[in-house]
Short mmCIF file of C-alpha atoms and ligand atoms in Angstrom, two decimals:
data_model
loop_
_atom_site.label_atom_id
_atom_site.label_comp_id
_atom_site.label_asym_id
_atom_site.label_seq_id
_atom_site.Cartn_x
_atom_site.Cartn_y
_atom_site.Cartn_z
CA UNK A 136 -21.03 8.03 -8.16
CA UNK A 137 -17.62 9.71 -9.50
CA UNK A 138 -14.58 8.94 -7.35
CA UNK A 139 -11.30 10.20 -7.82
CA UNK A 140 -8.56 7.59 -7.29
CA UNK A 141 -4.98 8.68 -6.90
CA UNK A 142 -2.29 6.19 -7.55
CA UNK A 143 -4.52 4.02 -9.27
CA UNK A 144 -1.56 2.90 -11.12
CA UNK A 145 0.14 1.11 -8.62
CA UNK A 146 -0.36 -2.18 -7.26
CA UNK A 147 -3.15 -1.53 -4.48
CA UNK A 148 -4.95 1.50 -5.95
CA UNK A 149 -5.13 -0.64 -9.52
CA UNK A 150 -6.66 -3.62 -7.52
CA UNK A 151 -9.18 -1.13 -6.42
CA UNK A 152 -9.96 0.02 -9.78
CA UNK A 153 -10.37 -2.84 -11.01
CA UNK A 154 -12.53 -4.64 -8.61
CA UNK A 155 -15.19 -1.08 -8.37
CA UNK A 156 -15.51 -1.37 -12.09
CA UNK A 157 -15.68 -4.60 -12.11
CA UNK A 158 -18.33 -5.12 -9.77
CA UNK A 159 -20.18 -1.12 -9.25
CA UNK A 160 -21.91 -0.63 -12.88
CA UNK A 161 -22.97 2.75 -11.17
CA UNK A 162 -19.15 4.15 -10.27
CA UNK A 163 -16.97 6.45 -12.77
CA UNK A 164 -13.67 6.30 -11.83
CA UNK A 165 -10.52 9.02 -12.81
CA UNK A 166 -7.33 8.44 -12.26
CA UNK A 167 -4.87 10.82 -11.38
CA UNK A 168 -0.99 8.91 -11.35
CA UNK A 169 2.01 10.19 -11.57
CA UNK A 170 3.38 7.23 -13.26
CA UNK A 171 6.75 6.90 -11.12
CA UNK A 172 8.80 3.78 -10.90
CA UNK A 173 5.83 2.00 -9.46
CA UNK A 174 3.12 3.36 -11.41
CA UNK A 175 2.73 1.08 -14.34
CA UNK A 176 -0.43 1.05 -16.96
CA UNK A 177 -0.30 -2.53 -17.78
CA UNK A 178 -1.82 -3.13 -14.03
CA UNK A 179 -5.10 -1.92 -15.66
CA UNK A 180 -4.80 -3.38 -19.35
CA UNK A 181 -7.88 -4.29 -18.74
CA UNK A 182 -10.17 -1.30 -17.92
CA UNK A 183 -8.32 1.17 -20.45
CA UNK A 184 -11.46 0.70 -22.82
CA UNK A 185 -13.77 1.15 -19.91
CA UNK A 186 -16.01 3.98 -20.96
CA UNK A 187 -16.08 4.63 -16.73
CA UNK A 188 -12.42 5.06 -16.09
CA UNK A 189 -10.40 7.39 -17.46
CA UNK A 190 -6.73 8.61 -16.50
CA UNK A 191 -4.63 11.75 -16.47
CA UNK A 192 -0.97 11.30 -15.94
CA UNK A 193 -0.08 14.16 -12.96
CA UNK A 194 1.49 14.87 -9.75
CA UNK A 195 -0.68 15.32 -6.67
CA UNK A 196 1.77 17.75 -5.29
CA UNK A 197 0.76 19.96 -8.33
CA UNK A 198 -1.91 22.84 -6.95
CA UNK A 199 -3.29 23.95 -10.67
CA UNK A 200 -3.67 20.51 -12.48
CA UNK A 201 -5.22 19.02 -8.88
CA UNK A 202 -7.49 21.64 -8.87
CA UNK A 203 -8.74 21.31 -12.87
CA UNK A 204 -9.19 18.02 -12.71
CA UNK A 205 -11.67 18.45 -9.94
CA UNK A 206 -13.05 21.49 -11.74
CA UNK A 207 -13.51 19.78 -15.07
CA UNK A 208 -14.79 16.27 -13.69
CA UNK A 209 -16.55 17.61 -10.58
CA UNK A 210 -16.43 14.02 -8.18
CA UNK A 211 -18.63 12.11 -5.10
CA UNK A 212 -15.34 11.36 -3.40
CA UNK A 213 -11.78 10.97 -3.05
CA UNK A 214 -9.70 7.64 -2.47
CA UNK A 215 -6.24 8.50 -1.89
CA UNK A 216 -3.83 5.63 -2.38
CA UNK A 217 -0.78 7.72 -3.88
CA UNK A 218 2.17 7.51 -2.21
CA UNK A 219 6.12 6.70 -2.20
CA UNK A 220 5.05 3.67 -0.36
CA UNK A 221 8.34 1.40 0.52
CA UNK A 222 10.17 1.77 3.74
CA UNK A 223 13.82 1.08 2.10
CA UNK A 224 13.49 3.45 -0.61
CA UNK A 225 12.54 6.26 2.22
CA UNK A 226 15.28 5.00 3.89
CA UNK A 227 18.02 5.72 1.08
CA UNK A 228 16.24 8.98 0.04
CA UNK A 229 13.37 10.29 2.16
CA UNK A 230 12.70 13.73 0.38
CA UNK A 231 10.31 12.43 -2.05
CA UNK A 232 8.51 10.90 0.85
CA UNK A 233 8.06 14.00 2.38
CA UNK A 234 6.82 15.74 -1.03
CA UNK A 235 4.32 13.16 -2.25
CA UNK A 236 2.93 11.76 0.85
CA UNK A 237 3.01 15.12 3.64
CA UNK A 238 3.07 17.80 0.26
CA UNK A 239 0.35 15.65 -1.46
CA UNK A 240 -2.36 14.91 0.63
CA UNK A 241 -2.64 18.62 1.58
CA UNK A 242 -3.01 19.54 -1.97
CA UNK A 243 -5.14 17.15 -2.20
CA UNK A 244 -6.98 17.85 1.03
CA UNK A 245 -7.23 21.65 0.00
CA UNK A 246 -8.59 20.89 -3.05
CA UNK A 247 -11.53 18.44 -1.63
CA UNK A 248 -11.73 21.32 1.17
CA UNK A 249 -12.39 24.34 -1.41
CA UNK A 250 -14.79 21.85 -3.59
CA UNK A 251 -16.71 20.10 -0.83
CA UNK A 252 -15.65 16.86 -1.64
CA UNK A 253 -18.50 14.47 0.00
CA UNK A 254 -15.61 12.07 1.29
CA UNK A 255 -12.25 12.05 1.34
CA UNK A 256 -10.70 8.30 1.98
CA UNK A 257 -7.02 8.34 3.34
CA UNK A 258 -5.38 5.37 3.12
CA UNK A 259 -3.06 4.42 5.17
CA UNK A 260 -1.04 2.10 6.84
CA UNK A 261 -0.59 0.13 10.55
CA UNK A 262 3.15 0.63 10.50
CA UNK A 263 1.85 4.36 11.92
CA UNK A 264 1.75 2.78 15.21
CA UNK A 265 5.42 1.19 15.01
CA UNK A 266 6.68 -1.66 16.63
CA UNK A 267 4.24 -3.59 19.11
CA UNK A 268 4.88 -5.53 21.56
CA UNK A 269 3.96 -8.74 22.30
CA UNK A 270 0.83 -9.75 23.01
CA UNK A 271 -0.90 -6.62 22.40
CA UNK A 272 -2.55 -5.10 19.21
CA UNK A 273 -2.90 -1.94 18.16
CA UNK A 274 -6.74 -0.40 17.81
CA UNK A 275 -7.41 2.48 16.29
CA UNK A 276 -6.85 4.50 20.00
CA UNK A 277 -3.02 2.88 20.13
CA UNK A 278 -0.01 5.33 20.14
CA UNK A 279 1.49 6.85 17.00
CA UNK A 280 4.93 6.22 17.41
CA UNK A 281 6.67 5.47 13.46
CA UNK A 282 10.02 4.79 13.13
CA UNK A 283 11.07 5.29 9.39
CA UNK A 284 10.67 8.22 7.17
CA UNK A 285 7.84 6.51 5.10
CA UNK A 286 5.52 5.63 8.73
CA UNK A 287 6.74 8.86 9.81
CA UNK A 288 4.83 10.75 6.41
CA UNK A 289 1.66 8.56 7.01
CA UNK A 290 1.20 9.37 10.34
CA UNK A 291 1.78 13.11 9.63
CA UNK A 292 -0.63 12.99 6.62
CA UNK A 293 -3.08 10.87 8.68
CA UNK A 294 -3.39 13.38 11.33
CA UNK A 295 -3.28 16.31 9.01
CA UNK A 296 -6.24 14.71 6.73
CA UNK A 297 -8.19 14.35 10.35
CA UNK A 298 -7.29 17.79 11.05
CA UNK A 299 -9.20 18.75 7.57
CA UNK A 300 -12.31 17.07 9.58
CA UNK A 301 -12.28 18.31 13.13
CA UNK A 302 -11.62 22.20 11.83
CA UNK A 303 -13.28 22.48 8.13
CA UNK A 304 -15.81 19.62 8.50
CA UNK A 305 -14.16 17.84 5.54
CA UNK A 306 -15.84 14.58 5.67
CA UNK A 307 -12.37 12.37 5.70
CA UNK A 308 -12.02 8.74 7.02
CA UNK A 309 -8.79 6.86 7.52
CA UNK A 310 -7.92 3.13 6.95
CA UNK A 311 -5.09 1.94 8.48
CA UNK A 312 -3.94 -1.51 6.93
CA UNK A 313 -1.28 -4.40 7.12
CA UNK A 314 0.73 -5.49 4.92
CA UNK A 315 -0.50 -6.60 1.87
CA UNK A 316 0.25 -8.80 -0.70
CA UNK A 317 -0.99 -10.14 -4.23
CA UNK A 318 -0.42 -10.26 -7.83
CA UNK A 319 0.69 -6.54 -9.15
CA UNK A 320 3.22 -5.81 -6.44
CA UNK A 321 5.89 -4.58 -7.67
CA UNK A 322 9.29 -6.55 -6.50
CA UNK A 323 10.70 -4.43 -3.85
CA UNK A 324 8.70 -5.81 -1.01
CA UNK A 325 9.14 -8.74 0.82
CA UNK A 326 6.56 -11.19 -0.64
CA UNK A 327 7.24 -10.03 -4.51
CA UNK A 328 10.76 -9.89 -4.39
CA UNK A 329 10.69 -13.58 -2.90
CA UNK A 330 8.83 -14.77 -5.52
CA UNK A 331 10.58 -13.14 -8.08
CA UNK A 332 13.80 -14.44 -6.52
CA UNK A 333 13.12 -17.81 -6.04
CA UNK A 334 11.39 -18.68 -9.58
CA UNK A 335 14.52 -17.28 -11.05
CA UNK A 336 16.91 -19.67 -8.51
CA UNK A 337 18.62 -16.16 -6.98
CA UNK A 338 19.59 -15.65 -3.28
CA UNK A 339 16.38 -14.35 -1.21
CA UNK A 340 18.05 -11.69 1.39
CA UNK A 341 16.06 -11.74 5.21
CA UNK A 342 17.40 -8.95 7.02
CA UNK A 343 18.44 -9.44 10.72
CA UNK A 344 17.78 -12.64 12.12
CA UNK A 345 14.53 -13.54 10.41
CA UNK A 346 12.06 -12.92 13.20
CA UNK A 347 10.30 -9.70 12.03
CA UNK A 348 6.34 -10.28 12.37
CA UNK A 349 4.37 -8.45 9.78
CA UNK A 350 0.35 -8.89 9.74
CA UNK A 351 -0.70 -9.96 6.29
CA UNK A 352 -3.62 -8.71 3.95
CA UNK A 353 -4.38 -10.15 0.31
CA UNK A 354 -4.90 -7.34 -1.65
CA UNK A 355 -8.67 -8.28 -2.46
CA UNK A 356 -9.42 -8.17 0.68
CA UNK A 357 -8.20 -4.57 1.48
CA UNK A 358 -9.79 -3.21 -1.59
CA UNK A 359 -13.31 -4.48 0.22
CA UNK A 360 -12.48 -2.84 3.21
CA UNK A 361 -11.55 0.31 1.66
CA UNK A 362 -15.01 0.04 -0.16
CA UNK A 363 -16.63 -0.70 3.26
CA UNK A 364 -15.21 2.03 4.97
CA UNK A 365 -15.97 4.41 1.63
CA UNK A 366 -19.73 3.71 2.00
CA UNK A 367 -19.94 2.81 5.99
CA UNK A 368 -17.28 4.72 7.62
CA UNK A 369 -17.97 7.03 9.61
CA UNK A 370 -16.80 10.88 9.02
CA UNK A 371 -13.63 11.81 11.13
CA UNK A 372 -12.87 7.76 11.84
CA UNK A 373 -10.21 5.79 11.85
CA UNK A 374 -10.45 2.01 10.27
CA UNK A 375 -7.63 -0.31 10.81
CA UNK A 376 -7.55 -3.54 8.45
CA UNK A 377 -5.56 -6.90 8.83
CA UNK A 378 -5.40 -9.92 7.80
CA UNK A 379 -5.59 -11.96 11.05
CA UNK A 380 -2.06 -13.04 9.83
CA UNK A 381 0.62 -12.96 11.18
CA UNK A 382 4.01 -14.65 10.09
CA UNK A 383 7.78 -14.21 10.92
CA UNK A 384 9.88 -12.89 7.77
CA UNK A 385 11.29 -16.44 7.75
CA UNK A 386 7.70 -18.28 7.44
CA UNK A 387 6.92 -16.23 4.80
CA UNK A 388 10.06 -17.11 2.92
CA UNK A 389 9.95 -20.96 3.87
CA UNK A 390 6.79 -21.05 2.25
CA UNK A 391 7.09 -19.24 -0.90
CA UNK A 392 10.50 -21.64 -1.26
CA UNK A 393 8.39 -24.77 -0.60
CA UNK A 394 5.57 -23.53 -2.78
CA UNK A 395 8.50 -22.96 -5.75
CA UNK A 396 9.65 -25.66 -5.14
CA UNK A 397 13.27 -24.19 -4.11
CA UNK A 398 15.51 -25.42 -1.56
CA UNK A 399 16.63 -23.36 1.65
CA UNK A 400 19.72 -23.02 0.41
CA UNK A 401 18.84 -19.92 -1.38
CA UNK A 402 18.47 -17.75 2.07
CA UNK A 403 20.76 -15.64 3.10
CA UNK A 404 20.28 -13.18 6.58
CA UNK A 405 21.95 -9.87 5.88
CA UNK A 406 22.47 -6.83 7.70
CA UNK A 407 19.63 -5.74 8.87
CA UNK A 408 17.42 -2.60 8.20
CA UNK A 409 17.85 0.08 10.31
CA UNK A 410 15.40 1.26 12.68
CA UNK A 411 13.38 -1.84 11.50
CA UNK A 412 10.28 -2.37 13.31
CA UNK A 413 10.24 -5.92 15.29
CA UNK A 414 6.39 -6.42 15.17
CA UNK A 415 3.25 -5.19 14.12
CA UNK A 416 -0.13 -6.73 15.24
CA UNK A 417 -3.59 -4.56 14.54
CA UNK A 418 -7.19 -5.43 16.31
CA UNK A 419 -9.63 -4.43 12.62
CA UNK A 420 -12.62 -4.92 15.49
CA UNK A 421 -13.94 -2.07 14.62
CA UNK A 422 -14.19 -2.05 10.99
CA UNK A 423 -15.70 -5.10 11.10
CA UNK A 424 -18.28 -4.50 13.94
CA UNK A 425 -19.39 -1.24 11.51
CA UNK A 426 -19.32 -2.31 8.01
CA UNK A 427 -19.76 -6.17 8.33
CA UNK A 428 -16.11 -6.84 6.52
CA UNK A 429 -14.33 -9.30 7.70
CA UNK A 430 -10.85 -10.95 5.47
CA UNK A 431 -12.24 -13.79 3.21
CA UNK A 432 -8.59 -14.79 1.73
CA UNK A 433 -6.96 -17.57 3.79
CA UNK A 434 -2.91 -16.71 3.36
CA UNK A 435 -2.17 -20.44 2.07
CA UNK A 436 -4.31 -19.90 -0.65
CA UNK A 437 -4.10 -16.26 -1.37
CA UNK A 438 0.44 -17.10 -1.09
CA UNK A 439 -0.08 -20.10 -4.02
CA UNK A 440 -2.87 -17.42 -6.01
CA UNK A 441 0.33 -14.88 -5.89
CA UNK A 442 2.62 -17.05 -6.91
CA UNK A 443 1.04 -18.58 -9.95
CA UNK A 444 0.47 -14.71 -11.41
CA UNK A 445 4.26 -14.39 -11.33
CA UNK A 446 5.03 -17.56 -12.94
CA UNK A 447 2.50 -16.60 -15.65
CA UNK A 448 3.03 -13.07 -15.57
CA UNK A 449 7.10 -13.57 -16.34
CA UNK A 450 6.88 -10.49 -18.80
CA UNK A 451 5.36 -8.06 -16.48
CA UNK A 452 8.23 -8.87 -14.09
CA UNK A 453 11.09 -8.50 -16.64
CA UNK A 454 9.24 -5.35 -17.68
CA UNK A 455 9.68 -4.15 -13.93
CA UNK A 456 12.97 -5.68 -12.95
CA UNK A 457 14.72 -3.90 -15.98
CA UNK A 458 16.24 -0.44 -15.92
CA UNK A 459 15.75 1.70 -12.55
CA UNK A 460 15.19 -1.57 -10.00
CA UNK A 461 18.38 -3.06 -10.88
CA UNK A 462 20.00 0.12 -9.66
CA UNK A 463 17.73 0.15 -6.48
CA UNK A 464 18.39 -3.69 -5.94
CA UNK A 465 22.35 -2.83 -5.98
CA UNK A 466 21.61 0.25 -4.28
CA UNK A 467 20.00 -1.09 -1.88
CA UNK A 468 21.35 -4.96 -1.26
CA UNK A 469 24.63 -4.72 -3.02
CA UNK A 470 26.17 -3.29 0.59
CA UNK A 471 24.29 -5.70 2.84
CA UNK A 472 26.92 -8.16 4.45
CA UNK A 473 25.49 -11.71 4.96
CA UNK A 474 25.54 -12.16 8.53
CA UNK A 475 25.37 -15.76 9.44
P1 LIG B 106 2.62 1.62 -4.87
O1 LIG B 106 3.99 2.13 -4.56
O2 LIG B 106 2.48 0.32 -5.55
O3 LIG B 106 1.84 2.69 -5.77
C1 LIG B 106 1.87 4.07 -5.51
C2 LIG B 106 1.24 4.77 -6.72
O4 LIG B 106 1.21 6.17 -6.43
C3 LIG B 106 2.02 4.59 -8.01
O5 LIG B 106 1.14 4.31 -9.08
C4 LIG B 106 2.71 5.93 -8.21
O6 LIG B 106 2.96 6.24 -9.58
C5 LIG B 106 1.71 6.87 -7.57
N1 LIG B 106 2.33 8.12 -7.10
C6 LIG B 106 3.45 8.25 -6.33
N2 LIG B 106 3.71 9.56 -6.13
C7 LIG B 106 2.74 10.25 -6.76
C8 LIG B 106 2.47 11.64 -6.90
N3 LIG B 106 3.26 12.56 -6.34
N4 LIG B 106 1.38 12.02 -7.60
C9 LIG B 106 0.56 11.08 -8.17
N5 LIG B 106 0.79 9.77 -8.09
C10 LIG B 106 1.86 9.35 -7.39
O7 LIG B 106 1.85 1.65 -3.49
P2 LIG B 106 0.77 0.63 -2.90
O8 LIG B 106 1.48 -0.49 -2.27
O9 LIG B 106 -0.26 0.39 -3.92
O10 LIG B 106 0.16 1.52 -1.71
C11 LIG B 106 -0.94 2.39 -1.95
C12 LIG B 106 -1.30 3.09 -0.66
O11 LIG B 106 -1.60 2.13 0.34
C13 LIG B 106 -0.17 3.97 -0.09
O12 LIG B 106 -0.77 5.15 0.42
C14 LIG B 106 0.39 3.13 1.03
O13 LIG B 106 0.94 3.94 2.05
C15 LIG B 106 -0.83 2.38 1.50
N6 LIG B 106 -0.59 1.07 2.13
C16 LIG B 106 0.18 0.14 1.48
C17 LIG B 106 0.38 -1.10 2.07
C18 LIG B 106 1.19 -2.19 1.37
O14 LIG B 106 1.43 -3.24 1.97
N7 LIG B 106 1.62 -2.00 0.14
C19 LIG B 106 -0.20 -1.39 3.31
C20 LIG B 106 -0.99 -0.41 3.93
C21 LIG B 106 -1.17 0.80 3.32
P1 LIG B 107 8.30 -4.76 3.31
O1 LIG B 107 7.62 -5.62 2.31
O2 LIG B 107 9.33 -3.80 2.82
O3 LIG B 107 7.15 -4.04 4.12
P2 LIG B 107 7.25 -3.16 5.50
O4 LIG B 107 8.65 -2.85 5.79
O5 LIG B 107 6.48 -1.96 5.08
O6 LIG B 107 6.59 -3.99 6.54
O7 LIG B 107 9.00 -5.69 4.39
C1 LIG B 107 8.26 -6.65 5.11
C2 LIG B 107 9.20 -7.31 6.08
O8 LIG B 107 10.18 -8.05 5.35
C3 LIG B 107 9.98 -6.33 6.93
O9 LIG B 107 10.16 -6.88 8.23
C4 LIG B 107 11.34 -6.22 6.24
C5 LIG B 107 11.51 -7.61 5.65
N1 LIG B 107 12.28 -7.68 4.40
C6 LIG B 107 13.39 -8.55 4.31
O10 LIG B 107 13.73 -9.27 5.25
N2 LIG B 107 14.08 -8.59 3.13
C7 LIG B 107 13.77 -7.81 2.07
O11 LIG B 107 14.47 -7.86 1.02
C8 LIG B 107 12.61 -6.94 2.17
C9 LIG B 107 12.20 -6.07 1.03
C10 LIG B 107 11.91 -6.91 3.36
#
């Protein structure tokens, strides 16, 4: 089988390339990253040599090079994990949002269209269905409503990659997962940037009052369910993955102090993030009724698992804290007022 992996570079589409070569003798895997601040090559050190992975460095939103690729490595299916994936950074500048994940997927869903791609896995993301309230969870049947520019691009591309099903018989299937965490992130989500924070003794900023509830997903874990859903899924479905986990903001961060062995001392609550969603919560019923998966990484042991790569991945972090994400981190945090 030949897949075609875009943003295999980055921290969730290099997990996945590394566990399907890892563990699928019979899979060739390409590539196709555009290398931007999140992409980075040293997530898969370890496959360069692989004579069943190759890479070519390239933007998804470009027509030509998406469709020579396909041309000159004809491929089984598509997994589509490239995307300007953090909510902040859509925040302060949306447009390349808009280009990569709404421009991109229909390139790439053109492309797959005019080839006859045999699958074409979107993946994508449960903040689609915005904030839910309490007690419910969202199934796959559950209201789109996304409130920043980055949920507002999934849910467009989602629907638009479904539309590729119901009108050109493009055989696409969505996954719609939590948030996810694990060695490889880079440091401008919550559970990295902790980390990073508190092994280097610097304040750890919670916006708003703490009591944000995000669902989480080690990485590992996803990557199976993306497999699952690759092989099992059903054509013109939608597949939502958690973690069974969910935490306040504040949990999180108590734990990854206590686990660092930091004292409280170094929180501080700042302004919070606009529009931010208060809660999400997912039912992954289906998924696992279909394709058997079910989440085998316990958070308290997949939390100390990420935090012993950072301490003995200190390089890879300087590597990625240095140049562009200092101006993001004083971009983004340098106006936030502590609040309390
Ligand atoms: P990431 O930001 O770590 O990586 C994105 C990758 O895409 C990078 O390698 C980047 O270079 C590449 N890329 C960006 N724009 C591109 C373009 N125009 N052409 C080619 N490559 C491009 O993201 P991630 O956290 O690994 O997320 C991967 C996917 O999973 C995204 O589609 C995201 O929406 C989805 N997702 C993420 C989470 C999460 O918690 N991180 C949860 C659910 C779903
Ligand atoms: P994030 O990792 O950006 O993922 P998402 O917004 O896609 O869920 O944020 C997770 C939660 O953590 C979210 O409620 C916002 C909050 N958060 C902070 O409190 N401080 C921070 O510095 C960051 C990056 C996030």
């Amino acid at each position: 089988m030949r897949l075609l992996v875009t943003g295999g570079a980055g921290f969730i589409g290099s997990a996945f390339i590394r566990l399907v070569l890892g563990t699928n003798p019979s899979v060739s895997i390409l590539n196709l990253d555009k290398l931007t601040y999140a992409g980075n090559l040293e997530n898969l050190e370890c496959v360069a040599g692989n004579p069943r992975y190759r890479f070519v460095r390239g933007d998804i939103c470009d027509t030509a090079l998406v469709n020579r690729v396909l041309e000159e490595w004809p491929v089984d299916a598509i997994v589509h994990f490239a995307a300007e994936s953090h909510v902040d950074r859509s925040i302060l500048s949306p447009e390349p949002v808009f280009e990569t994940n709404l421009r991109g997927t229909f390139t790439l869903l053109e492309a797959a269209r005019r080839r006859r791609v045999q699958r074409f896995l979107h993946v994508s993301t449960d903040e689609v269905y915005g904030s839910i309230p309490e007690p419910y969870a969202a199934d796959e049947s559950y209201p789109l409503r996304p409130a920043s520019p980055y949920s507002a691009s999934k849910a467009g591309s989602d629907l638009l990659a479904l539309s590729y099903f119901t009108t050109y018989r493009l055989p696409v299937v969505v996954t719609r997962a939590s948030n996810n965490y694990g060695p490889y992130q880079f440091p401008e989500k919550l559970i990295p940037l902790m980390i990073s924070n508190a092994l280097e003794g610097k304040p750890l900023p919670v916006y708003g009052d703490g009591m944000n509830v995000r669902d989480w997903l080690y990485v590992d874990d996803h990557c199976r369910a993306i497999l699952a859903a690759l092989e099992k899924g059903r054509e013109g479905e939608v597949y939502n993955i958690g973690g069974n986990c969910s935490l306040p903001n504040i949990e999180v961060v108590r734990k990854i102090l206590k686990a660092t062995g930091r004292g409280e001392d170094l929180i501080r609550f700042v302004t919070d993030r606009p529009g931010h969603d208060r809660r999400y919560a997912l039912s992954s019923e289906k998924i696992m009724r279909e394709t058997g998966w079910s989440p085998q990484v316990a958070f308290e042991n997949g939390i100390q698992q990420t935090i012993a790569w950072y301490q003995e991945n200190a390089g890879w972090v300087a590597r990625v804290k240095s140049g562009e994400y200092q101006n993001y981190y004083a971009l983004n945090y340098g106006s936030r007022e502590e609040i309390r």
